[in-house]
Amino acid sequence: MLYQLPLAPKYGELSNERLCAGIADFKRRLGSRLVILGHHYQQDDVIQFADFTGDSLKLSQLAAEHHEAEFIVFCGVHFMAETADILTHEKQTVILPDLSAGCSMADMAHIDQVEAGWPLLEERAEGPITPITYVNSSAAVKAFVGRHDGACCTSSNAKMVMERAAAGFLEEEPALKVVGLRYFNVFGPGEAHKGTVYDPRFPDGGLSAAQVRAAQVFLWKGHCSVHQLFTTRNVEAIRALPEPYAILVHPECEWAVCQGADRVGSTEYIIKTVREAPPGSFWAIGTEVNLVQRLARQHPDKHVRSLAGIQCLCTTMYRIDLKHLYWTLENLVGGRVVNRISVDPETRRWSRVALDRMLALRPAQPVSAR
Ligand code: SF4
């Protein structure tokens, strides 16, 4: 994880009004040279200045379409800014306003752990292995996957990518085993939870030779520290309410929570479901609180609340605030680039292979919509 040096005290002394007025002025002065991207989990103070909002991959693709933008300021977390740098033109500069905005999930698969564990899996698996990584991973892990004939996946298309990987992307030699470098619920509620968990904290991933031989899918142990806060107790509490709440959760929630939900799907799927729901409908949503609160404000004709009573906040993304955005843009106006996120050419090349292999597959579908 990178570390952000504290900003000069003068930024802490500026009121929100001054910060907002300054950011608006810097944006106007930079014009089409600047694109600001805002992830759905970002706080409203920052989102109001975003030219585009979306999930990490959609935002990176949008940035790549805007060739005229010299500067891409990504109000998200570190792996998202890396993905934007991989997908955009080399002349474009990607900036993360606070370098400490990391992702706990991405940090759970360090490239050194992946490289250390792979040879043993290959040796013992008795067949080809195709690595798959969730896009919430470092560029180094994506590059590893690209170099080993694998692909990235998102929460929308994970099931499809893994099925295609198991069949062999190139329809040549079938891949017998898949290493998903993430542990999250790629199979929707009602389906079997298949997979052998590889835990990098233990020698050999905590697996015996026989377990490695028998496994069809290895799931890298890791989780999103935000979505794992939702529990089956939350589900039971909502079910006990007199109102007919439908429970809608992100697949990064734990398996039992997904099984207890009515619908499971990506961030974009959650937004679309609430948007298209009839007036008066009740929704208890298991995803990051900033998005849930925004959906509640945007749809006052529907009853939208968090699945949990506690605030499930992505605290790392929350580090990107008005002060850091102001500081970033002020420097750009002054001709200085701060906090550039730059992926080295070799890593960029191979991580692009992993991303492109995913993007070449058919359009993503919701994980589940029962
Ligand atoms: S919500 Fe979870 S997966 Fe998304 S950026 Fe935050 S910690 Fe990472």
CSV table of C-alpha atoms and ligand atoms in Angstrom, one decimal:
chain,number,residue,atom,x,y,z
A,1,MET,CA,0.0,0.0,0.0
A,2,LEU,CA,1.3,3.5,-0.9
A,3,TYR,CA,1.4,6.3,1.6
A,4,GLN,CA,0.1,9.8,1.2
A,5,LEU,CA,2.1,12.5,2.9
A,6,PRO,CA,-0.2,14.9,4.9
A,7,LEU,CA,-1.3,18.0,3.0
A,8,ALA,CA,-0.1,21.4,4.1
A,9,PRO,CA,-2.1,22.8,7.0
A,10,LYS,CA,-3.6,25.6,4.7
A,11,TYR,CA,-5.8,23.0,3.0
A,12,GLY,CA,-7.4,22.0,6.3
A,13,GLU,CA,-8.3,25.6,6.9
A,14,LEU,CA,-10.4,26.0,3.8
A,15,SER,CA,-14.1,25.7,4.2
A,16,ASN,CA,-16.1,23.3,2.1
A,17,GLU,CA,-17.5,26.3,0.2
A,18,ARG,CA,-14.0,27.6,-0.7
A,19,LEU,CA,-12.9,24.1,-1.6
A,20,CYS,CA,-15.9,23.6,-3.9
A,21,ALA,CA,-15.5,27.0,-5.5
A,22,GLY,CA,-11.8,26.4,-6.1
A,23,ILE,CA,-12.3,22.9,-7.6
A,24,ALA,CA,-15.0,24.3,-10.0
A,25,ASP,CA,-12.6,27.1,-11.0
A,26,PHE,CA,-9.7,24.7,-11.6
A,27,LYS,CA,-12.0,22.4,-13.7
A,28,ARG,CA,-13.1,25.3,-15.8
A,29,ARG,CA,-9.5,26.4,-16.4
A,30,LEU,CA,-8.3,22.9,-17.3
A,31,GLY,CA,-11.3,22.3,-19.6
A,32,SER,CA,-11.2,19.3,-21.9
A,33,ARG,CA,-7.7,18.6,-20.8
A,34,LEU,CA,-9.2,17.1,-17.6
A,35,VAL,CA,-11.6,14.2,-16.9
A,36,ILE,CA,-12.6,13.4,-13.4
A,37,LEU,CA,-13.9,9.9,-12.7
A,38,GLY,CA,-16.0,9.1,-9.7
A,39,HIS,CA,-16.6,5.5,-8.5
A,40,HIS,CA,-20.1,4.7,-7.3
A,41,TYR,CA,-18.8,4.3,-3.7
A,42,GLN,CA,-17.4,7.8,-3.6
A,43,GLN,CA,-18.8,10.4,-1.2
A,44,ASP,CA,-21.3,12.9,-2.7
A,45,ASP,CA,-19.0,15.9,-2.0
A,46,VAL,CA,-16.6,14.5,-4.5
A,47,ILE,CA,-19.1,12.8,-6.9
A,48,GLN,CA,-20.6,16.2,-7.7
A,49,PHE,CA,-17.4,17.1,-9.6
A,50,ALA,CA,-17.2,13.8,-11.5
A,51,ASP,CA,-17.5,13.9,-15.3
A,52,PHE,CA,-18.4,10.2,-15.2
A,53,THR,CA,-19.6,7.9,-12.5
A,54,GLY,CA,-19.5,4.1,-12.7
A,55,ASP,CA,-17.7,1.0,-11.6
A,56,SER,CA,-14.0,0.7,-12.0
A,57,LEU,CA,-13.9,-1.0,-15.4
A,58,LYS,CA,-16.6,1.2,-16.9
A,59,LEU,CA,-14.8,4.3,-15.7
A,60,SER,CA,-11.4,3.1,-17.2
A,61,GLN,CA,-13.1,2.4,-20.5
A,62,LEU,CA,-14.7,5.8,-20.5
A,63,ALA,CA,-11.4,7.4,-19.8
A,64,ALA,CA,-9.8,5.5,-22.7
A,65,GLU,CA,-12.5,6.9,-25.1
A,66,HIS,CA,-11.6,10.5,-24.1
A,67,HIS,CA,-8.3,10.9,-26.0
A,68,GLU,CA,-8.5,14.6,-25.6
A,69,ALA,CA,-8.1,14.4,-21.9
A,70,GLU,CA,-4.5,14.8,-20.9
A,71,PHE,CA,-5.2,14.3,-17.2
A,72,ILE,CA,-7.5,11.5,-15.8
A,73,VAL,CA,-8.2,12.2,-12.1
A,74,PHE,CA,-9.5,8.9,-10.7
A,75,CYS,CA,-11.6,9.3,-7.5
A,76,GLY,CA,-11.5,5.7,-6.6
A,77,VAL,CA,-8.8,3.4,-5.2
A,78,HIS,CA,-5.3,2.5,-6.4
A,79,PHE,CA,-6.0,-0.6,-8.4
A,80,MET,CA,-8.7,1.3,-10.3
A,81,ALA,CA,-6.2,4.1,-11.2
A,82,GLU,CA,-3.8,1.4,-12.4
A,83,THR,CA,-6.5,-0.1,-14.6
A,84,ALA,CA,-7.2,3.3,-16.1
A,85,ASP,CA,-3.5,3.7,-16.8
A,86,ILE,CA,-3.4,0.3,-18.5
A,87,LEU,CA,-6.4,1.0,-20.7
A,88,THR,CA,-5.7,4.7,-21.6
A,89,HIS,CA,-3.2,6.1,-24.1
A,90,GLU,CA,0.4,6.4,-23.0
A,91,LYS,CA,0.2,10.2,-23.4
A,92,GLN,CA,-2.6,10.4,-20.8
A,93,THR,CA,-1.7,10.9,-17.2
A,94,VAL,CA,-3.7,9.1,-14.5
A,95,ILE,CA,-3.8,10.6,-11.0
A,96,LEU,CA,-5.1,9.3,-7.7
A,97,PRO,CA,-5.8,12.3,-5.4
A,98,ASP,CA,-4.8,10.3,-2.2
A,99,LEU,CA,-2.1,7.6,-2.6
A,100,SER,CA,-3.4,5.9,0.6
A,101,ALA,CA,-6.7,5.1,-1.1
A,102,GLY,CA,-6.0,1.3,-1.5
A,103,CYS,CA,-8.3,-1.7,-1.5
A,104,SER,CA,-8.1,-4.2,1.3
A,105,MET,CA,-9.2,-7.0,-1.1
A,106,ALA,CA,-6.5,-6.2,-3.7
A,107,ASP,CA,-3.9,-6.2,-0.9
A,108,MET,CA,-4.9,-9.8,0.0
A,109,ALA,CA,-3.2,-11.1,-3.1
A,110,HIS,CA,0.4,-9.8,-3.3
A,111,ILE,CA,2.3,-10.7,-6.4
A,112,ASP,CA,5.0,-12.3,-4.3
A,113,GLN,CA,2.5,-14.8,-2.8
A,114,VAL,CA,1.0,-15.6,-6.2
A,115,GLU,CA,4.4,-16.2,-7.8
A,116,ALA,CA,5.5,-18.3,-4.8
A,117,GLY,CA,2.5,-20.5,-4.8
A,118,TRP,CA,2.1,-21.1,-8.5
A,119,PRO,CA,4.9,-23.6,-9.3
A,120,LEU,CA,3.7,-26.0,-6.6
A,121,LEU,CA,0.1,-25.9,-7.9
A,122,GLU,CA,1.3,-26.5,-11.5
A,123,GLU,CA,3.5,-29.4,-10.3
A,124,ARG,CA,0.8,-31.1,-8.3
A,125,ALA,CA,-2.4,-30.3,-10.3
A,126,GLU,CA,-1.6,-32.9,-13.0
A,127,GLY,CA,-3.1,-30.7,-15.8
A,128,PRO,CA,-3.1,-27.2,-17.1
A,129,ILE,CA,-4.2,-24.4,-14.8
A,130,THR,CA,-5.8,-21.2,-16.0
A,131,PRO,CA,-5.5,-18.2,-13.6
A,132,ILE,CA,-8.4,-15.8,-13.3
A,133,THR,CA,-8.2,-12.6,-11.3
A,134,TYR,CA,-10.9,-10.3,-10.2
A,135,VAL,CA,-10.3,-6.8,-11.5
A,136,ASN,CA,-9.9,-5.7,-7.9
A,137,SER,CA,-6.2,-6.7,-8.0
A,138,SER,CA,-2.9,-5.0,-8.6
A,139,ALA,CA,-1.5,-4.5,-12.1
A,140,ALA,CA,1.3,-7.0,-11.2
A,141,VAL,CA,-1.3,-9.7,-10.4
A,142,LYS,CA,-3.2,-9.0,-13.6
A,143,ALA,CA,0.1,-9.2,-15.6
A,144,PHE,CA,0.9,-12.5,-14.0
A,145,VAL,CA,-2.5,-13.8,-15.2
A,146,GLY,CA,-2.0,-12.4,-18.7
A,147,ARG,CA,1.4,-14.1,-18.9
A,148,HIS,CA,-0.1,-17.4,-17.9
A,149,ASP,CA,-2.9,-17.4,-20.5
A,150,GLY,CA,-5.5,-16.3,-18.0
A,151,ALA,CA,-8.0,-13.5,-17.8
A,152,CYS,CA,-9.6,-10.9,-15.5
A,153,CYS,CA,-13.2,-11.0,-14.4
A,154,THR,CA,-15.7,-8.7,-12.8
A,155,SER,CA,-18.5,-9.4,-10.4
A,156,SER,CA,-20.8,-9.3,-13.4
A,157,ASN,CA,-19.0,-11.8,-15.6
A,158,ALA,CA,-17.1,-14.0,-13.1
A,159,LYS,CA,-19.2,-17.0,-13.7
A,160,MET,CA,-19.0,-16.8,-17.4
A,161,VAL,CA,-15.3,-16.1,-17.5
A,162,MET,CA,-14.6,-19.1,-15.3
A,163,GLU,CA,-16.8,-21.4,-17.4
A,164,ARG,CA,-15.0,-20.2,-20.5
A,165,ALA,CA,-11.7,-20.7,-18.8
A,166,ALA,CA,-12.6,-24.2,-17.8
A,167,ALA,CA,-13.6,-24.9,-21.4
A,168,GLY,CA,-10.3,-23.4,-22.6
A,169,PHE,CA,-10.4,-19.8,-23.9
A,170,LEU,CA,-8.8,-20.7,-27.2
A,171,GLU,CA,-10.8,-23.9,-27.4
A,172,GLU,CA,-7.6,-25.8,-27.6
A,173,GLU,CA,-6.4,-27.9,-24.7
A,174,PRO,CA,-9.1,-27.7,-22.0
A,175,ALA,CA,-8.0,-26.0,-18.8
A,176,LEU,CA,-8.7,-28.5,-16.0
A,177,LYS,CA,-8.2,-26.2,-13.1
A,178,VAL,CA,-8.8,-22.6,-12.5
A,179,VAL,CA,-7.1,-20.4,-10.0
A,180,GLY,CA,-9.4,-17.6,-9.2
A,181,LEU,CA,-7.1,-15.2,-7.4
A,182,ARG,CA,-9.9,-14.1,-5.3
A,183,TYR,CA,-12.4,-15.7,-3.0
A,184,PHE,CA,-15.9,-14.4,-3.7
A,185,ASN,CA,-19.2,-15.9,-4.7
A,186,VAL,CA,-19.1,-16.4,-8.4
A,187,PHE,CA,-22.0,-18.8,-8.2
A,188,GLY,CA,-25.3,-17.2,-7.5
A,189,PRO,CA,-27.8,-18.2,-4.7
A,190,GLY,CA,-29.2,-21.6,-5.1
A,191,GLU,CA,-26.2,-23.0,-6.9
A,192,ALA,CA,-23.5,-25.1,-5.4
A,193,HIS,CA,-20.6,-23.3,-3.8
A,194,LYS,CA,-17.8,-25.1,-5.6
A,195,GLY,CA,-14.1,-24.6,-5.1
A,196,THR,CA,-11.1,-25.4,-2.9
A,197,VAL,CA,-9.9,-22.5,-0.9
A,198,TYR,CA,-6.2,-21.7,-1.3
A,199,ASP,CA,-5.0,-19.7,1.8
A,200,PRO,CA,-1.7,-17.9,1.1
A,201,ARG,CA,-1.1,-17.5,4.8
A,202,PHE,CA,-0.2,-21.2,5.0
A,203,PRO,CA,2.5,-23.3,3.3
A,204,ASP,CA,1.2,-24.7,0.1
A,205,GLY,CA,-1.9,-22.7,0.5
A,206,GLY,CA,-3.0,-25.0,3.3
A,207,LEU,CA,-3.7,-27.8,0.8
A,208,SER,CA,-2.4,-31.4,0.7
A,209,ALA,CA,-1.1,-32.9,-2.5
A,210,ALA,CA,-4.3,-35.0,-2.7
A,211,GLN,CA,-6.5,-31.9,-2.3
A,212,VAL,CA,-4.6,-30.1,-5.1
A,213,ARG,CA,-5.0,-33.1,-7.3
A,214,ALA,CA,-8.8,-33.4,-6.6
A,215,ALA,CA,-9.6,-29.7,-6.9
A,216,GLN,CA,-11.4,-28.4,-10.0
A,217,VAL,CA,-11.4,-24.7,-8.9
A,218,PHE,CA,-9.0,-23.1,-6.5
A,219,LEU,CA,-10.3,-20.0,-4.8
A,220,TRP,CA,-7.7,-17.6,-3.4
A,221,LYS,CA,-8.7,-16.6,0.1
A,222,GLY,CA,-9.5,-13.0,0.4
A,223,HIS,CA,-12.4,-10.7,0.9
A,224,CYS,CA,-13.8,-7.2,0.7
A,225,SER,CA,-13.7,-5.8,4.2
A,226,VAL,CA,-16.7,-3.7,3.4
A,227,HIS,CA,-19.1,-6.2,2.0
A,228,GLN,CA,-18.1,-8.9,4.5
A,229,LEU,CA,-19.6,-6.7,7.2
A,230,PHE,CA,-23.1,-7.8,6.2
A,231,THR,CA,-24.2,-10.8,8.1
A,232,THR,CA,-27.0,-13.4,8.1
A,233,ARG,CA,-28.3,-11.7,11.2
A,234,ASN,CA,-28.9,-8.6,9.1
A,235,VAL,CA,-30.8,-10.7,6.6
A,236,GLU,CA,-32.9,-12.2,9.5
A,237,ALA,CA,-33.6,-8.8,10.9
A,238,ILE,CA,-34.9,-7.5,7.6
A,239,ARG,CA,-37.1,-10.5,7.1
A,240,ALA,CA,-38.6,-9.9,10.6
A,241,LEU,CA,-39.8,-6.4,9.6
A,242,PRO,CA,-43.4,-5.9,8.7
A,243,GLU,CA,-42.6,-4.2,5.4
A,244,PRO,CA,-42.0,-6.5,2.4
A,245,TYR,CA,-38.3,-5.7,1.8
A,246,ALA,CA,-36.5,-7.4,-1.1
A,247,ILE,CA,-32.9,-8.0,-0.2
A,248,LEU,CA,-30.4,-7.1,-2.9
A,249,VAL,CA,-26.7,-7.7,-2.3
A,250,HIS,CA,-23.4,-7.5,-4.0
A,251,PRO,CA,-21.6,-10.8,-4.7
A,252,GLU,CA,-18.7,-9.7,-2.5
A,253,CYS,CA,-21.0,-10.3,0.5
A,254,GLU,CA,-20.4,-13.6,2.2
A,255,TRP,CA,-21.9,-16.8,0.7
A,256,ALA,CA,-24.5,-17.3,3.4
A,257,VAL,CA,-25.7,-13.6,2.9
A,258,CYS,CA,-26.0,-14.1,-0.8
A,259,GLN,CA,-28.0,-17.3,-0.3
A,260,GLY,CA,-30.4,-15.5,2.0
A,261,ALA,CA,-30.9,-12.6,-0.5
A,262,ASP,CA,-33.5,-12.2,-3.1
A,263,ARG,CA,-31.2,-10.9,-5.7
A,264,VAL,CA,-27.4,-10.8,-6.1
A,265,GLY,CA,-25.5,-8.6,-8.6
A,266,SER,CA,-22.9,-6.1,-9.4
A,267,THR,CA,-23.0,-2.5,-8.5
A,268,GLU,CA,-24.4,-1.6,-11.9
A,269,TYR,CA,-27.0,-4.3,-11.5
A,270,ILE,CA,-28.0,-3.0,-8.1
A,271,ILE,CA,-28.4,0.5,-9.5
A,272,LYS,CA,-30.5,-0.7,-12.5
A,273,THR,CA,-32.7,-2.9,-10.3
A,274,VAL,CA,-33.6,0.0,-8.0
A,275,ARG,CA,-34.1,2.4,-10.9
A,276,GLU,CA,-36.5,0.0,-12.6
A,277,ALA,CA,-38.4,-1.0,-9.5
A,278,PRO,CA,-42.0,0.1,-9.1
A,279,PRO,CA,-42.8,3.1,-6.9
A,280,GLY,CA,-43.6,2.1,-3.3
A,281,SER,CA,-41.3,-1.0,-3.4
A,282,PHE,CA,-39.0,-1.9,-0.5
A,283,TRP,CA,-35.3,-2.5,-0.9
A,284,ALA,CA,-32.7,-3.5,1.7
A,285,ILE,CA,-29.3,-3.3,0.0
A,286,GLY,CA,-26.0,-4.9,0.9
A,287,THR,CA,-23.4,-2.7,-0.6
A,288,GLU,CA,-21.3,0.3,0.2
A,289,VAL,CA,-23.2,2.9,2.2
A,290,ASN,CA,-22.5,6.0,0.0
A,291,LEU,CA,-24.1,4.2,-3.0
A,292,VAL,CA,-27.1,3.1,-0.9
A,293,GLN,CA,-27.7,6.5,0.5
A,294,ARG,CA,-27.5,8.1,-3.0
A,295,LEU,CA,-30.0,5.6,-4.3
A,296,ALA,CA,-32.4,6.4,-1.5
A,297,ARG,CA,-32.1,10.1,-2.3
A,298,GLN,CA,-32.5,9.6,-6.1
A,299,HIS,CA,-35.6,7.4,-5.6
A,300,PRO,CA,-37.7,9.0,-2.9
A,301,ASP,CA,-40.8,7.2,-4.3
A,302,LYS,CA,-39.2,3.8,-3.2
A,303,HIS,CA,-38.1,2.6,0.2
A,304,VAL,CA,-34.4,2.1,0.0
A,305,ARG,CA,-32.2,1.3,3.1
A,306,SER,CA,-29.0,-0.5,3.9
A,307,LEU,CA,-29.2,-4.2,4.8
A,308,ALA,CA,-27.2,-3.4,7.9
A,309,GLY,CA,-27.8,-1.0,10.8
A,310,ILE,CA,-24.1,-0.1,10.8
A,311,GLN,CA,-22.3,2.0,8.3
A,312,CYS,CA,-20.6,-0.2,5.7
A,313,LEU,CA,-18.2,2.4,4.4
A,314,CYS,CA,-15.2,1.9,2.1
A,315,THR,CA,-12.9,3.8,4.3
A,316,THR,CA,-10.0,3.8,1.9
A,317,MET,CA,-12.0,5.3,-0.9
A,318,TYR,CA,-13.3,7.8,1.6
A,319,ARG,CA,-9.8,9.2,1.9
A,320,ILE,CA,-10.4,11.0,-1.4
A,321,ASP,CA,-12.1,14.1,-0.2
A,322,LEU,CA,-12.5,17.7,-1.3
A,323,LYS,CA,-9.1,18.8,0.1
A,324,HIS,CA,-7.2,16.2,-1.9
A,325,LEU,CA,-9.2,16.9,-5.0
A,326,TYR,CA,-8.5,20.6,-4.6
A,327,TRP,CA,-4.8,20.1,-4.0
A,328,THR,CA,-4.5,17.8,-7.1
A,329,LEU,CA,-6.3,20.2,-9.4
A,330,GLU,CA,-4.5,23.3,-8.0
A,331,ASN,CA,-1.2,21.6,-8.9
A,332,LEU,CA,-2.4,20.7,-12.4
A,333,VAL,CA,-3.4,24.3,-13.0
A,334,GLY,CA,0.1,25.3,-11.8
A,335,GLY,CA,1.7,22.9,-14.3
A,336,ARG,CA,2.6,20.2,-11.7
A,337,VAL,CA,1.5,16.6,-11.7
A,338,VAL,CA,1.1,15.0,-8.3
A,339,ASN,CA,0.3,11.4,-7.4
A,340,ARG,CA,0.7,10.0,-10.9
A,341,ILE,CA,-0.2,6.3,-11.2
A,342,SER,CA,2.0,4.8,-13.8
A,343,VAL,CA,2.3,1.1,-14.6
A,344,ASP,CA,5.6,0.0,-16.1
A,345,PRO,CA,5.5,-1.0,-19.8
A,346,GLU,CA,6.0,-4.8,-19.3
A,347,THR,CA,3.3,-5.0,-16.5
A,348,ARG,CA,1.1,-2.8,-18.6
A,349,ARG,CA,1.5,-5.1,-21.7
A,350,TRP,CA,0.6,-8.3,-19.9
A,351,SER,CA,-2.2,-6.9,-17.7
A,352,ARG,CA,-3.7,-5.5,-20.8
A,353,VAL,CA,-3.7,-9.1,-22.3
A,354,ALA,CA,-5.6,-10.3,-19.2
A,355,LEU,CA,-8.1,-7.5,-19.5
A,356,ASP,CA,-8.6,-7.8,-23.2
A,357,ARG,CA,-9.1,-11.5,-23.0
A,358,MET,CA,-12.1,-10.8,-20.6
A,359,LEU,CA,-13.4,-7.9,-22.8
A,360,ALA,CA,-13.4,-10.1,-25.8
A,361,LEU,CA,-15.9,-12.5,-24.2
A,362,ARG,CA,-19.6,-11.9,-24.7
A,363,PRO,CA,-21.3,-9.1,-22.7
A,364,ALA,CA,-21.6,-9.4,-19.0
A,365,GLN,CA,-24.8,-10.6,-17.4
A,366,PRO,CA,-25.9,-10.2,-13.8
A,367,VAL,CA,-24.7,-12.9,-11.5
A,368,SER,CA,-28.2,-13.8,-10.4
A,369,ALA,CA,-31.6,-12.2,-10.6
A,370,ARG,CA,-34.1,-14.6,-9.0
B,1,SF4,S1,-15.5,-1.7,-1.4
B,1,SF4,FE1,-14.2,-3.5,-1.0
B,1,SF4,S2,-13.5,-4.2,-2.9
B,1,SF4,FE2,-14.3,-2.1,-3.3
B,1,SF4,S3,-12.5,-0.8,-3.1
B,1,SF4,FE3,-13.5,-0.9,-1.0
B,1,SF4,S4,-12.4,-2.5,0.0
B,1,SF4,FE4,-11.9,-2.7,-2.2
